[in-house]
Structures are given as C-alpha cells and as structure tokens.
JSON list of C-alpha atoms and ligand atoms in Angstrom, two decimals:
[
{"chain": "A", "resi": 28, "resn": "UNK", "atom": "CA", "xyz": [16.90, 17.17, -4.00]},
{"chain": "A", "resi": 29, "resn": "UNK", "atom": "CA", "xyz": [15.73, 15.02, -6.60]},
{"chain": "A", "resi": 30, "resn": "UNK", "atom": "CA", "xyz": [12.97, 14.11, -8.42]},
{"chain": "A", "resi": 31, "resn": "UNK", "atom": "CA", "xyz": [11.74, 10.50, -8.25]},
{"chain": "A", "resi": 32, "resn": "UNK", "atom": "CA", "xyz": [8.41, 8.59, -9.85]},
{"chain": "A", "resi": 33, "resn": "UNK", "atom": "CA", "xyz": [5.93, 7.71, -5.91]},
{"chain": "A", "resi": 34, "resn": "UNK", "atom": "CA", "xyz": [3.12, 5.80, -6.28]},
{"chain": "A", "resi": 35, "resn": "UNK", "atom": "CA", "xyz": [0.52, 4.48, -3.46]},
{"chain": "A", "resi": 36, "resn": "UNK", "atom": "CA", "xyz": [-1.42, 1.55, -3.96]},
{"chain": "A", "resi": 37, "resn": "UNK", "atom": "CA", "xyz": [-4.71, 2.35, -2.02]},
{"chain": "A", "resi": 38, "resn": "UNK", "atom": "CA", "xyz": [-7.84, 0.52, -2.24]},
{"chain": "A", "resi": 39, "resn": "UNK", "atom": "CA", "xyz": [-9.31, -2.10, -0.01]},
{"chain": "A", "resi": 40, "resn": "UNK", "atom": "CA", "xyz": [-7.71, -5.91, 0.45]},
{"chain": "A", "resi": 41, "resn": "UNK", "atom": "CA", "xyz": [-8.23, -7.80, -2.88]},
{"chain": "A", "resi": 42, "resn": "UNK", "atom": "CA", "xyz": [-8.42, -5.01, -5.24]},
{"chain": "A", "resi": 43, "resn": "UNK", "atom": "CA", "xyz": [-5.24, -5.87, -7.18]},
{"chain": "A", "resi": 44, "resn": "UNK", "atom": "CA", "xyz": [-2.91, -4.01, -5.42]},
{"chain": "A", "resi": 45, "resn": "UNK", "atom": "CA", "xyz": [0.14, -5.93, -4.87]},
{"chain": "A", "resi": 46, "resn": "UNK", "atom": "CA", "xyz": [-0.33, -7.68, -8.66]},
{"chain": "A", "resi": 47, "resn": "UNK", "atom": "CA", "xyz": [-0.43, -3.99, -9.96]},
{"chain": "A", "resi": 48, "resn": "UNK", "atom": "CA", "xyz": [2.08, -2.53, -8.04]},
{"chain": "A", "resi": 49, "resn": "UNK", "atom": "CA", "xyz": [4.51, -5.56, -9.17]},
{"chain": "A", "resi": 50, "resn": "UNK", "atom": "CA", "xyz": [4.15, -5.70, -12.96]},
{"chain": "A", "resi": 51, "resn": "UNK", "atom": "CA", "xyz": [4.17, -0.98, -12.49]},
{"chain": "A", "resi": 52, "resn": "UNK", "atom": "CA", "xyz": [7.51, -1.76, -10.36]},
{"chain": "A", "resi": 53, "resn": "UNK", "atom": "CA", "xyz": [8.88, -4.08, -12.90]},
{"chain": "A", "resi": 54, "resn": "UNK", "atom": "CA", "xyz": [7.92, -1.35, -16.01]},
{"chain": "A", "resi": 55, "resn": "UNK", "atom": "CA", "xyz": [9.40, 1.28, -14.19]},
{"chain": "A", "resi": 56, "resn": "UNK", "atom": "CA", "xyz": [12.55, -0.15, -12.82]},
{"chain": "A", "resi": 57, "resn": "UNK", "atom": "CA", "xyz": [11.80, 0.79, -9.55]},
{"chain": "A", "resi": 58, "resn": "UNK", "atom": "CA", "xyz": [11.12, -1.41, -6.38]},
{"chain": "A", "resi": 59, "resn": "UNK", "atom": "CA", "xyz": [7.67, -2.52, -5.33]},
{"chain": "A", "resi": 60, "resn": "UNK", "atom": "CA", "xyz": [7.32, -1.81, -1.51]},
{"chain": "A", "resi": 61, "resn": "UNK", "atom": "CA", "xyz": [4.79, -3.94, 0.20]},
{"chain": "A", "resi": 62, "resn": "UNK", "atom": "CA", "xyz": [4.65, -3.53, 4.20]},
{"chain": "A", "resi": 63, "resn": "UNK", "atom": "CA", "xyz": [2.62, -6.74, 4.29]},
{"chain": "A", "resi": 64, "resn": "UNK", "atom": "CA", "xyz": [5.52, -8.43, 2.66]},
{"chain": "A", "resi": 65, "resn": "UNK", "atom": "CA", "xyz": [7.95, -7.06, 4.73]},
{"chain": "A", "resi": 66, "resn": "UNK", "atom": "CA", "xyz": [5.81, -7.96, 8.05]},
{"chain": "A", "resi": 67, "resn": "UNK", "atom": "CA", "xyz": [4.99, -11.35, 6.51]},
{"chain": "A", "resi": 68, "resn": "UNK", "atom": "CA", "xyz": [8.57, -11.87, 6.25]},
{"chain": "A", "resi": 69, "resn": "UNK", "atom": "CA", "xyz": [9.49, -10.64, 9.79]},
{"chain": "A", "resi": 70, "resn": "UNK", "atom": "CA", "xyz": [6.53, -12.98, 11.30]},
{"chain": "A", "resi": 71, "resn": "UNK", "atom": "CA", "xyz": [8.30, -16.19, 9.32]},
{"chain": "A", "resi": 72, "resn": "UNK", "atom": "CA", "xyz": [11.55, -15.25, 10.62]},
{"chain": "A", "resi": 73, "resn": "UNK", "atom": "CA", "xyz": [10.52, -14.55, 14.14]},
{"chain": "A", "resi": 74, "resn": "UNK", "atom": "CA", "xyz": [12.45, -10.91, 13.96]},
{"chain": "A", "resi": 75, "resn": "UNK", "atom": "CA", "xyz": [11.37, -8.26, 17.25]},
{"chain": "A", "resi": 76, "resn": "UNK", "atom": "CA", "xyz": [9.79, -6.78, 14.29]},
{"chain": "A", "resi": 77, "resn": "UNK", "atom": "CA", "xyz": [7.34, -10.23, 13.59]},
{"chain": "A", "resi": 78, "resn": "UNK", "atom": "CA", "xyz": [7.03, -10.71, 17.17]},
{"chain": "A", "resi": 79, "resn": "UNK", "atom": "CA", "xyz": [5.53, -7.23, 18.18]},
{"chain": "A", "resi": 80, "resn": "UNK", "atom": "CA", "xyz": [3.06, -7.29, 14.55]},
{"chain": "A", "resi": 81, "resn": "UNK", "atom": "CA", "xyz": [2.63, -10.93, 14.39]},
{"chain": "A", "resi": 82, "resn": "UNK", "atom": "CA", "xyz": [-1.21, -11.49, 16.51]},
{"chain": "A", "resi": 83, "resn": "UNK", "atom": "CA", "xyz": [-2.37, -7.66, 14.66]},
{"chain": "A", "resi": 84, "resn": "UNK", "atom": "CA", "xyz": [-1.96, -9.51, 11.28]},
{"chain": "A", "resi": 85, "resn": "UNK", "atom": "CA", "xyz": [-3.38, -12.30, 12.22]},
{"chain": "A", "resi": 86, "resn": "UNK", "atom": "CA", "xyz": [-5.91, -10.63, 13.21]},
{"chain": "A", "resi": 87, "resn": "UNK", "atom": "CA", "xyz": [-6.93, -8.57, 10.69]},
{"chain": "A", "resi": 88, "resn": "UNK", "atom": "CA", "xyz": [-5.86, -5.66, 12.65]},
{"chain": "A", "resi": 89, "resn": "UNK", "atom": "CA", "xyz": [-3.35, -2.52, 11.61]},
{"chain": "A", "resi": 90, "resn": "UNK", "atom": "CA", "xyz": [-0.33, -2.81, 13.20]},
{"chain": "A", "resi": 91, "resn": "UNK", "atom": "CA", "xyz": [1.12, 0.19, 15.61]},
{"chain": "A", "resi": 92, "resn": "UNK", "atom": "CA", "xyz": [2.21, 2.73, 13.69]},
{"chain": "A", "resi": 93, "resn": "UNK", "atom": "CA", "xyz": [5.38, 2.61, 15.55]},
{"chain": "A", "resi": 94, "resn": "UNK", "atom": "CA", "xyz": [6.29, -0.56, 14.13]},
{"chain": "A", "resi": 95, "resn": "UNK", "atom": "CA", "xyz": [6.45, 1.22, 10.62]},
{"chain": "A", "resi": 96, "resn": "UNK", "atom": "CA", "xyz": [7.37, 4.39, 10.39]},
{"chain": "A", "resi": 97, "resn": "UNK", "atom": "CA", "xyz": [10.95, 4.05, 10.77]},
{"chain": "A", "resi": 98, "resn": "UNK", "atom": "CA", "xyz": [10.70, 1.23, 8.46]},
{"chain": "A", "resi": 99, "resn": "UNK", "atom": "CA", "xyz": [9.42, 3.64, 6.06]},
{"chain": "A", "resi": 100, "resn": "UNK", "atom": "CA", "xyz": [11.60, 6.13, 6.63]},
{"chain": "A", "resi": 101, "resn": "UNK", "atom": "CA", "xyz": [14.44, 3.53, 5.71]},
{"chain": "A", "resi": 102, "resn": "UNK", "atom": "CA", "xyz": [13.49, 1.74, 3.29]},
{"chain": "A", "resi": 103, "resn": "UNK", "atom": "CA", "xyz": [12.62, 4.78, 1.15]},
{"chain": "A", "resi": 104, "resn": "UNK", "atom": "CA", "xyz": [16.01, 6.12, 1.70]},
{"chain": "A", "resi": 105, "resn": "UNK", "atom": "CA", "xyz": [17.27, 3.22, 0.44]},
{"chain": "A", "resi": 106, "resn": "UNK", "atom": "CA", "xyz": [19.72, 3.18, -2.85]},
{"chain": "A", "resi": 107, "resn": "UNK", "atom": "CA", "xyz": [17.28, 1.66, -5.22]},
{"chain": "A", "resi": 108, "resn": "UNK", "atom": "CA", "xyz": [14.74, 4.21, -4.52]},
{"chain": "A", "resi": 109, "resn": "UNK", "atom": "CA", "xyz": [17.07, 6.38, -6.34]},
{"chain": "A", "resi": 110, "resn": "UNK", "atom": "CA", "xyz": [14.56, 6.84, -9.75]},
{"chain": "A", "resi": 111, "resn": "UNK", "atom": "CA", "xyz": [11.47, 6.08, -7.65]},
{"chain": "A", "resi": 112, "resn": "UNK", "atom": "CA", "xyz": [9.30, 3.76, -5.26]},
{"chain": "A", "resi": 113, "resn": "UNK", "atom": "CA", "xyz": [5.95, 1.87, -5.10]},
{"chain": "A", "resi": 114, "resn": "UNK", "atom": "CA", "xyz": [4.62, 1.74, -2.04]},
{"chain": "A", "resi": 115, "resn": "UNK", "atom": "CA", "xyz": [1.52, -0.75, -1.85]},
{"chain": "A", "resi": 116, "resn": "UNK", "atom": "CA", "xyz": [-0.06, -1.11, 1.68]},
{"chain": "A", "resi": 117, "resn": "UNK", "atom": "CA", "xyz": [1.58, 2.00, 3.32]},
{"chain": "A", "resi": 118, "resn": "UNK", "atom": "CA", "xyz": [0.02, 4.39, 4.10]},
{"chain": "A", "resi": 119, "resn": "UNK", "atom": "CA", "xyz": [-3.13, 2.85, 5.81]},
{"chain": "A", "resi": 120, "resn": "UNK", "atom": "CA", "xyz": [-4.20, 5.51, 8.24]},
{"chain": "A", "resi": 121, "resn": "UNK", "atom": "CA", "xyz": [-4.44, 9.52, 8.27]},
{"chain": "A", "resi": 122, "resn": "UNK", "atom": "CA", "xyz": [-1.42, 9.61, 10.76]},
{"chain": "A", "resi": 123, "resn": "UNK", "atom": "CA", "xyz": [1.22, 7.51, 7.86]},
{"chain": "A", "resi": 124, "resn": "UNK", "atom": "CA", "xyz": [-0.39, 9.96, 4.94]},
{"chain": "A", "resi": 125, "resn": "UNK", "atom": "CA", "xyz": [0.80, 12.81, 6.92]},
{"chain": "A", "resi": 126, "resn": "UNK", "atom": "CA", "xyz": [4.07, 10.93, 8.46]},
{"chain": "A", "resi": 127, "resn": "UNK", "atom": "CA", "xyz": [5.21, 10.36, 4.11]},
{"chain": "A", "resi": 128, "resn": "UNK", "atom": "CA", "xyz": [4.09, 13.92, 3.44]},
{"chain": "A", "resi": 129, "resn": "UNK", "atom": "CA", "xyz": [6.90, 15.28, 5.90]},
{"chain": "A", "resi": 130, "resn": "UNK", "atom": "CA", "xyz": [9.58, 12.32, 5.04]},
{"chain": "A", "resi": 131, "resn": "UNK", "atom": "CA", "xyz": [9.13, 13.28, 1.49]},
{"chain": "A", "resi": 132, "resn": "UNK", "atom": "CA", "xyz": [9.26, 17.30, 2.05]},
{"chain": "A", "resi": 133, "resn": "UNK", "atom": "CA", "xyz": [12.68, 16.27, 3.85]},
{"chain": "A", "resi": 134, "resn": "UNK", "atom": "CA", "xyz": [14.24, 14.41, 1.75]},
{"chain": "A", "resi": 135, "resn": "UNK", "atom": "CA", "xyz": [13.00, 14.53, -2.12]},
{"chain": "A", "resi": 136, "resn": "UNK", "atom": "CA", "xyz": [10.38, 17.05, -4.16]},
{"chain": "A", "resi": 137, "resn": "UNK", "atom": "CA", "xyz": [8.50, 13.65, -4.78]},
{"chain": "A", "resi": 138, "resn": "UNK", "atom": "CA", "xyz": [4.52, 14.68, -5.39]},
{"chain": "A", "resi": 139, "resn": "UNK", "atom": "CA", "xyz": [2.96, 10.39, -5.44]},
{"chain": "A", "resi": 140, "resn": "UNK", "atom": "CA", "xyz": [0.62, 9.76, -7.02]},
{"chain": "A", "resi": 141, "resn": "UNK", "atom": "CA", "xyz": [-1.96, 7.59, -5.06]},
{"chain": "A", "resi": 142, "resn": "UNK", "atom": "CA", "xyz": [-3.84, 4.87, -6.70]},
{"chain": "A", "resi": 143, "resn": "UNK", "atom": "CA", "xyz": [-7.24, 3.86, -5.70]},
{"chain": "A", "resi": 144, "resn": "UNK", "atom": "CA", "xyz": [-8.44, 0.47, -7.30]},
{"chain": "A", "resi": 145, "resn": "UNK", "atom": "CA", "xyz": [-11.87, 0.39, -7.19]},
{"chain": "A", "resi": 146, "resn": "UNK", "atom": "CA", "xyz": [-13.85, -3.30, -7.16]},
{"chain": "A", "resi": 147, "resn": "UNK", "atom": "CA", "xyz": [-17.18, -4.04, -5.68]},
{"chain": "A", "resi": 148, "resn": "UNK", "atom": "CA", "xyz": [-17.29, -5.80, -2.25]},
{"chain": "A", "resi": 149, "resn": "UNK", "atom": "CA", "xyz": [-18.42, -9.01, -3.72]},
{"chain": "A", "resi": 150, "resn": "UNK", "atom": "CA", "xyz": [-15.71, -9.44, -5.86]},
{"chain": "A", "resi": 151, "resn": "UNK", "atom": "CA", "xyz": [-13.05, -8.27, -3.07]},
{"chain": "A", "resi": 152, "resn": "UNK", "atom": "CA", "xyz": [-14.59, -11.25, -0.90]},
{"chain": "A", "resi": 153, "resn": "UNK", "atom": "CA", "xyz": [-14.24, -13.95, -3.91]},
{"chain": "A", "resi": 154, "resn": "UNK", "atom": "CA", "xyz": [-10.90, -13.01, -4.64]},
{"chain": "A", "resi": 155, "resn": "UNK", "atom": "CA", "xyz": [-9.25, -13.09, -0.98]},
{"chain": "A", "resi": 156, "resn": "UNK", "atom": "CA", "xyz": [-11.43, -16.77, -0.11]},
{"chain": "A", "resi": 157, "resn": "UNK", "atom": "CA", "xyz": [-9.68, -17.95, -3.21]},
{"chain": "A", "resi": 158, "resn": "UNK", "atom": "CA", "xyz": [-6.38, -16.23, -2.56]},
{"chain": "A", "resi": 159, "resn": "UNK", "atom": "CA", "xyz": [-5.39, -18.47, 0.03]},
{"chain": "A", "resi": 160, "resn": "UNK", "atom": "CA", "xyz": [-3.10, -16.31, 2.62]},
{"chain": "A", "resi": 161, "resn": "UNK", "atom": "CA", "xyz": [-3.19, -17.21, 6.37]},
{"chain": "A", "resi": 162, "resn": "UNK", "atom": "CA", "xyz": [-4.91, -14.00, 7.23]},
{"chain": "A", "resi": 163, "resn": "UNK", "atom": "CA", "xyz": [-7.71, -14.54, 4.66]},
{"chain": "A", "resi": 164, "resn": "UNK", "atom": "CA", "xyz": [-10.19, -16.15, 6.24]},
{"chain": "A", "resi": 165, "resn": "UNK", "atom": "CA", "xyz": [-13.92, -16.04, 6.03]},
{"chain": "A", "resi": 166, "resn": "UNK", "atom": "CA", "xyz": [-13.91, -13.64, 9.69]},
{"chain": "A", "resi": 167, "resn": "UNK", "atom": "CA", "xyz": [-10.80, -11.85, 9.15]},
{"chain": "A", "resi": 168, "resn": "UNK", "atom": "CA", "xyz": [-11.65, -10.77, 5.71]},
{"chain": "A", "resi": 169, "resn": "UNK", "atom": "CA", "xyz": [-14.69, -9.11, 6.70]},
{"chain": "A", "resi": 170, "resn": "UNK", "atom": "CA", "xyz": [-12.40, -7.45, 9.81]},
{"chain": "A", "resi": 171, "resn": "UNK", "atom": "CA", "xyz": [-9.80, -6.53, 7.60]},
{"chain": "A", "resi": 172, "resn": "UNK", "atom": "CA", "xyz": [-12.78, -5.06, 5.31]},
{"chain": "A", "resi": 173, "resn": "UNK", "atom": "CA", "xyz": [-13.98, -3.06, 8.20]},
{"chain": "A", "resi": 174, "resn": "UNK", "atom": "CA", "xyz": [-10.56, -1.92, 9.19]},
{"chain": "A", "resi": 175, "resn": "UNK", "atom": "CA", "xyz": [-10.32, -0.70, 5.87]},
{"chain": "A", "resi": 176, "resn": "UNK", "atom": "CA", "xyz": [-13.38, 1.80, 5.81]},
{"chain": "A", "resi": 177, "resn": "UNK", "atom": "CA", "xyz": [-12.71, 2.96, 9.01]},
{"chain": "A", "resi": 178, "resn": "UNK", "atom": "CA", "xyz": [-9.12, 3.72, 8.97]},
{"chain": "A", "resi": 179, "resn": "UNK", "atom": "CA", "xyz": [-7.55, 3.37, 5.22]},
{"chain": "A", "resi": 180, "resn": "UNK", "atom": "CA", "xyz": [-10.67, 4.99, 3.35]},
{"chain": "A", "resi": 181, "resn": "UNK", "atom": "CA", "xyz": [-10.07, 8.27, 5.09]},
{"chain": "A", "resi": 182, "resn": "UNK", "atom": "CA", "xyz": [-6.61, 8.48, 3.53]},
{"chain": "A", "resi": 183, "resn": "UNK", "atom": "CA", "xyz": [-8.37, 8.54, -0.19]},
{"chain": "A", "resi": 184, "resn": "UNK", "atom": "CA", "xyz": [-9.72, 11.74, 0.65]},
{"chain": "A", "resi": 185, "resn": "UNK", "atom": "CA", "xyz": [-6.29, 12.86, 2.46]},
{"chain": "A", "resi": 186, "resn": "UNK", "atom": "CA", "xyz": [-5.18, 12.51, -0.92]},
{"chain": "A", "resi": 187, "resn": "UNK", "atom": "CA", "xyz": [-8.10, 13.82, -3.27]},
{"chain": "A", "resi": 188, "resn": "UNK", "atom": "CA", "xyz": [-7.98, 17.22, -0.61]},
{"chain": "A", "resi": 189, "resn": "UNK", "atom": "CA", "xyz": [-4.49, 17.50, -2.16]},
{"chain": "A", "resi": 190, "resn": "UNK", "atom": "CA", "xyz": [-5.26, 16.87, -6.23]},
{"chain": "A", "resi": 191, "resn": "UNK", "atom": "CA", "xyz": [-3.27, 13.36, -5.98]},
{"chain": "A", "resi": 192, "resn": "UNK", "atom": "CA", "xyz": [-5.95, 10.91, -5.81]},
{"chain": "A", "resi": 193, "resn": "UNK", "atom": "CA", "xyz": [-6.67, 8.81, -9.06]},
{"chain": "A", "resi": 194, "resn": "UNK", "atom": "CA", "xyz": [-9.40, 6.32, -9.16]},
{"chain": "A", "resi": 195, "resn": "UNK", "atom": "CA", "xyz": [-9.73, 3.78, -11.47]},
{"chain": "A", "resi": 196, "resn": "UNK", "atom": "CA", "xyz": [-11.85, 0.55, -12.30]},
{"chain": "A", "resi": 197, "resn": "UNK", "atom": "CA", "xyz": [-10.03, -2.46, -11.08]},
{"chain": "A", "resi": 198, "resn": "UNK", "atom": "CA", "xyz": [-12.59, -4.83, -11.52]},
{"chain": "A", "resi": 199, "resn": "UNK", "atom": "CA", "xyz": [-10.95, -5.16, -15.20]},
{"chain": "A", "resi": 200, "resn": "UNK", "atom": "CA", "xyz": [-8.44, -7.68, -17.01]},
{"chain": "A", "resi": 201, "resn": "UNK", "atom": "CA", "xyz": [-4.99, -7.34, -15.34]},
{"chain": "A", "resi": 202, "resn": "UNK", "atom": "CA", "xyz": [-3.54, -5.50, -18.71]},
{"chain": "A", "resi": 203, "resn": "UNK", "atom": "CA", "xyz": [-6.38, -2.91, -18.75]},
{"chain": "A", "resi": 204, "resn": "UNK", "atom": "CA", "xyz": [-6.03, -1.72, -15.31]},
{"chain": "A", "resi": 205, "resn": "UNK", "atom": "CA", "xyz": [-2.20, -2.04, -16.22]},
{"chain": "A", "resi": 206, "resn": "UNK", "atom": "CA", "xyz": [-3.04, 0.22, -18.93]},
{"chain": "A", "resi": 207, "resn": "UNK", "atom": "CA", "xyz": [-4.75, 2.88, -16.60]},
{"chain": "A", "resi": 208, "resn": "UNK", "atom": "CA", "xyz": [-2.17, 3.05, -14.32]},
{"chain": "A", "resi": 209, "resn": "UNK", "atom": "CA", "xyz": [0.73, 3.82, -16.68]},
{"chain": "A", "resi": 210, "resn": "UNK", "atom": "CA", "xyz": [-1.19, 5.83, -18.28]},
{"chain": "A", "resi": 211, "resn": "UNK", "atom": "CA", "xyz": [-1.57, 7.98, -15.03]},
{"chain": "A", "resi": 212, "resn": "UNK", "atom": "CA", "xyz": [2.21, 7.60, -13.84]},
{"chain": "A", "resi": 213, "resn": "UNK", "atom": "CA", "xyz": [3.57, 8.62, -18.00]},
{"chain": "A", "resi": 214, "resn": "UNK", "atom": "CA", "xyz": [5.72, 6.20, -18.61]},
{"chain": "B", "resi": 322, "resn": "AMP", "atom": "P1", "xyz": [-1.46, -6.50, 3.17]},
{"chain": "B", "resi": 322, "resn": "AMP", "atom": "O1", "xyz": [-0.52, -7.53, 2.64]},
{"chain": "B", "resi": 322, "resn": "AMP", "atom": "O2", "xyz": [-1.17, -5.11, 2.65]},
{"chain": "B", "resi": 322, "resn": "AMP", "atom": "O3", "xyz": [-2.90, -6.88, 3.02]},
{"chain": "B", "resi": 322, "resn": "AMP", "atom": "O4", "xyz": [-1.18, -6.41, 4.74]},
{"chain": "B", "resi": 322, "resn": "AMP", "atom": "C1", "xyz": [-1.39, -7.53, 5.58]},
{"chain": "B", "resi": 322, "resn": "AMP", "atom": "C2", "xyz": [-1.49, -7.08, 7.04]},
{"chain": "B", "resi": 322, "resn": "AMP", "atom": "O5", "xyz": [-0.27, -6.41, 7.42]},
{"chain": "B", "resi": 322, "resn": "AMP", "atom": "C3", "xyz": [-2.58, -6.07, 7.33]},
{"chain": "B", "resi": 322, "resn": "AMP", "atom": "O6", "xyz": [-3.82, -6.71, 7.55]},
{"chain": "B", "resi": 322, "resn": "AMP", "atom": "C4", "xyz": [-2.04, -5.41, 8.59]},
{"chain": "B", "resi": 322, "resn": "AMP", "atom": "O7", "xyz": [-2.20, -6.25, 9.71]},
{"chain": "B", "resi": 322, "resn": "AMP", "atom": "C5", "xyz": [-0.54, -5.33, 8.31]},
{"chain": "B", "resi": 322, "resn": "AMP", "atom": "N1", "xyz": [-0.15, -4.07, 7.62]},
{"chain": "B", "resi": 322, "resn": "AMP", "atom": "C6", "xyz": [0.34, -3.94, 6.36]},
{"chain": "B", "resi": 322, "resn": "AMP", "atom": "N2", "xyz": [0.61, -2.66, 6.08]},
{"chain": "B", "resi": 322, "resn": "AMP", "atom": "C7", "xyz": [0.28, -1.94, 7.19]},
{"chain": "B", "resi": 322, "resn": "AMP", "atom": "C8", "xyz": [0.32, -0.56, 7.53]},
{"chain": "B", "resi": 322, "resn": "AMP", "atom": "N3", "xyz": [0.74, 0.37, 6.65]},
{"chain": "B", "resi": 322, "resn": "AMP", "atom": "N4", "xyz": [-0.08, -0.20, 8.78]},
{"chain": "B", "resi": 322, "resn": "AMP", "atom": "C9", "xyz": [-0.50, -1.11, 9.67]},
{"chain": "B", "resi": 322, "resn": "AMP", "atom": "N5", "xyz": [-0.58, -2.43, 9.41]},
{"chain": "B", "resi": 322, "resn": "AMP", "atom": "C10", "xyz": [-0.20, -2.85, 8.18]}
]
C-alpha cells in the first residue's frame, strides 16, 4: 500500500480543467490523465478503442462506460503513477465515482481530492466557441452542457457526501486558480 497525491478535475466543459490539471501535473511531477485525450488519440489513430467511442464524441455524448474502465484501471496502475495521478475528465458519471472508489480501496490508501471549477455558463460557452476542437460546436456544446448536468453534476455531490469535494472560482487568471488548487493539494 502506498500513499499517492489523486486529484479529479470536475466541473463542466470549458472551466479550465485540462489547462489546470497540466500546469498541477507539471508542479507535482505526476502525470496529467485526460480520457478525452486518450479517446481523441484513439479516434485519430483509428484503434477498436476510437472506433467503438468515435460518433459518442462527436456527438457530445459520454461514451460506454465499458470503453473506460479498464482503461482506468490500467493506466492508474501504471509506473508513473507511482507518487500520484491527475485525472481530468474521469469520472463523469455516478457509476466511474464508485468504479475509482473500489480500484483505489484495492490497490492504494489514495483519498483524491476532487476539484470543481466553477465558471458561469456564459463564459463556459465563449471559451469552447473560441477553443476550436472538432466537438465544440455551437449544438454540441450546448449537448455536451446538458450531458454535463445530468450525468457529471451528480458526481460533485458523490464527492461532497464523502468530505472530498473542493470548489473553487475558476472564472479567475490562470495563476490564481493555480494558486487555489495547490493550495488545496499542499504542495
Ligand atoms: P473532454 O476532453 O474531457 O471534454 O472529453 C471529450 C469527450 O470524450 C466527451 O464529450 C465524451 O464524449 C468523451 N469522454 C471523455 N471522458 C469521458 C468519460 N469519463 N466517460 C465518458 N465519456 C468521456
């Protein structure tokens, strides 16, 4: 058993969450996790893995938790993950919060802490129009925003029931929500 740093990037599409988790990862010396990435990557390459998630991410849609969870279960097993892991898009239903509480009970006495980035809708929308990615346009973003509420938001309080939710303001300057979250994860 050891003890390594988790932290979960929650909070809706656009709130900061891969920037934040990349410049924590690179503080910490521990790797940033994105499933995105890693299904962006699969859909490029044309893996089984990008064929099966490829039209659910275009989409907007979550992909089958089936695709993932041995993903998960891998990847954070993985040498690297040796002083800690970022995970930033996973979990993103009830089902994967409970799936990482049971992989973690298995195989570390990792407590994460799970991030919520807070920003107001208007500013989520402005920031994925101008961001540019193949899944951001004008109809998917307000799927993807839906998906969100319904499915993801439900995790925050999956997390808040167990004293491991911590909100904070990311409608800030890059360095002062920076500033929050290392503040919250001590290092
Ligand atoms: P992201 O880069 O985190 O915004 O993810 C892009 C897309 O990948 C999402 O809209 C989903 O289609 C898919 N995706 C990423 N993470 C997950 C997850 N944990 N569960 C299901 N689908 C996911």
């Amino acid at each position: 058993m050891s003890k390594r740093i988790g932290v979960i990037f929650l909070g809706p599409p656009g709130s900061g969450k891969g920037t934040q988790a990349q410049r924590l990862a690179g503080t910490l010396q521990i790797p940033h996790i994105s499933t995105g990435e890693i299904l962006r990557s699969a859909i490029a390459n044309a893996t089984p893995l990008g064929q099966q998630a490829k039209s659910f991410v275009e989409n907007g849609d979550l992909v089958p938790d089936s695709l993932l969870l041995d993903l998960i279960r891998e990847r954070l097993q993985q040498e690297d993950t040796e002083k800690g892991w970022i995970l930033d898009g996973f979990p993103r239903n009830v089902a994967q919060a409970a799936f990482l509480e049971k992989l973690l009970q298995e195989f570390t006495d990792t407590v994460p802490h799970a991030i919520n980035l807070e920003v107001p809708d208007a500013v989520l929308i402005d920031r994925l129009l101008h961001r540019g990615r193949q899944d951001d346009t004008v109809e998917t973003i307000a799927h993807r925003l839906e998906v969100y509420r319904e499915q993801t938001e439900p995790v925050l309080g999956y997390y808040r029931e167990r004293n491991a939710l911590h909100s904070i303001d990311g409608h800030r300057s890059l360095d002062e929500v920076t500033d929050s979250l290392t503040a919250i994860v001590g290092r």
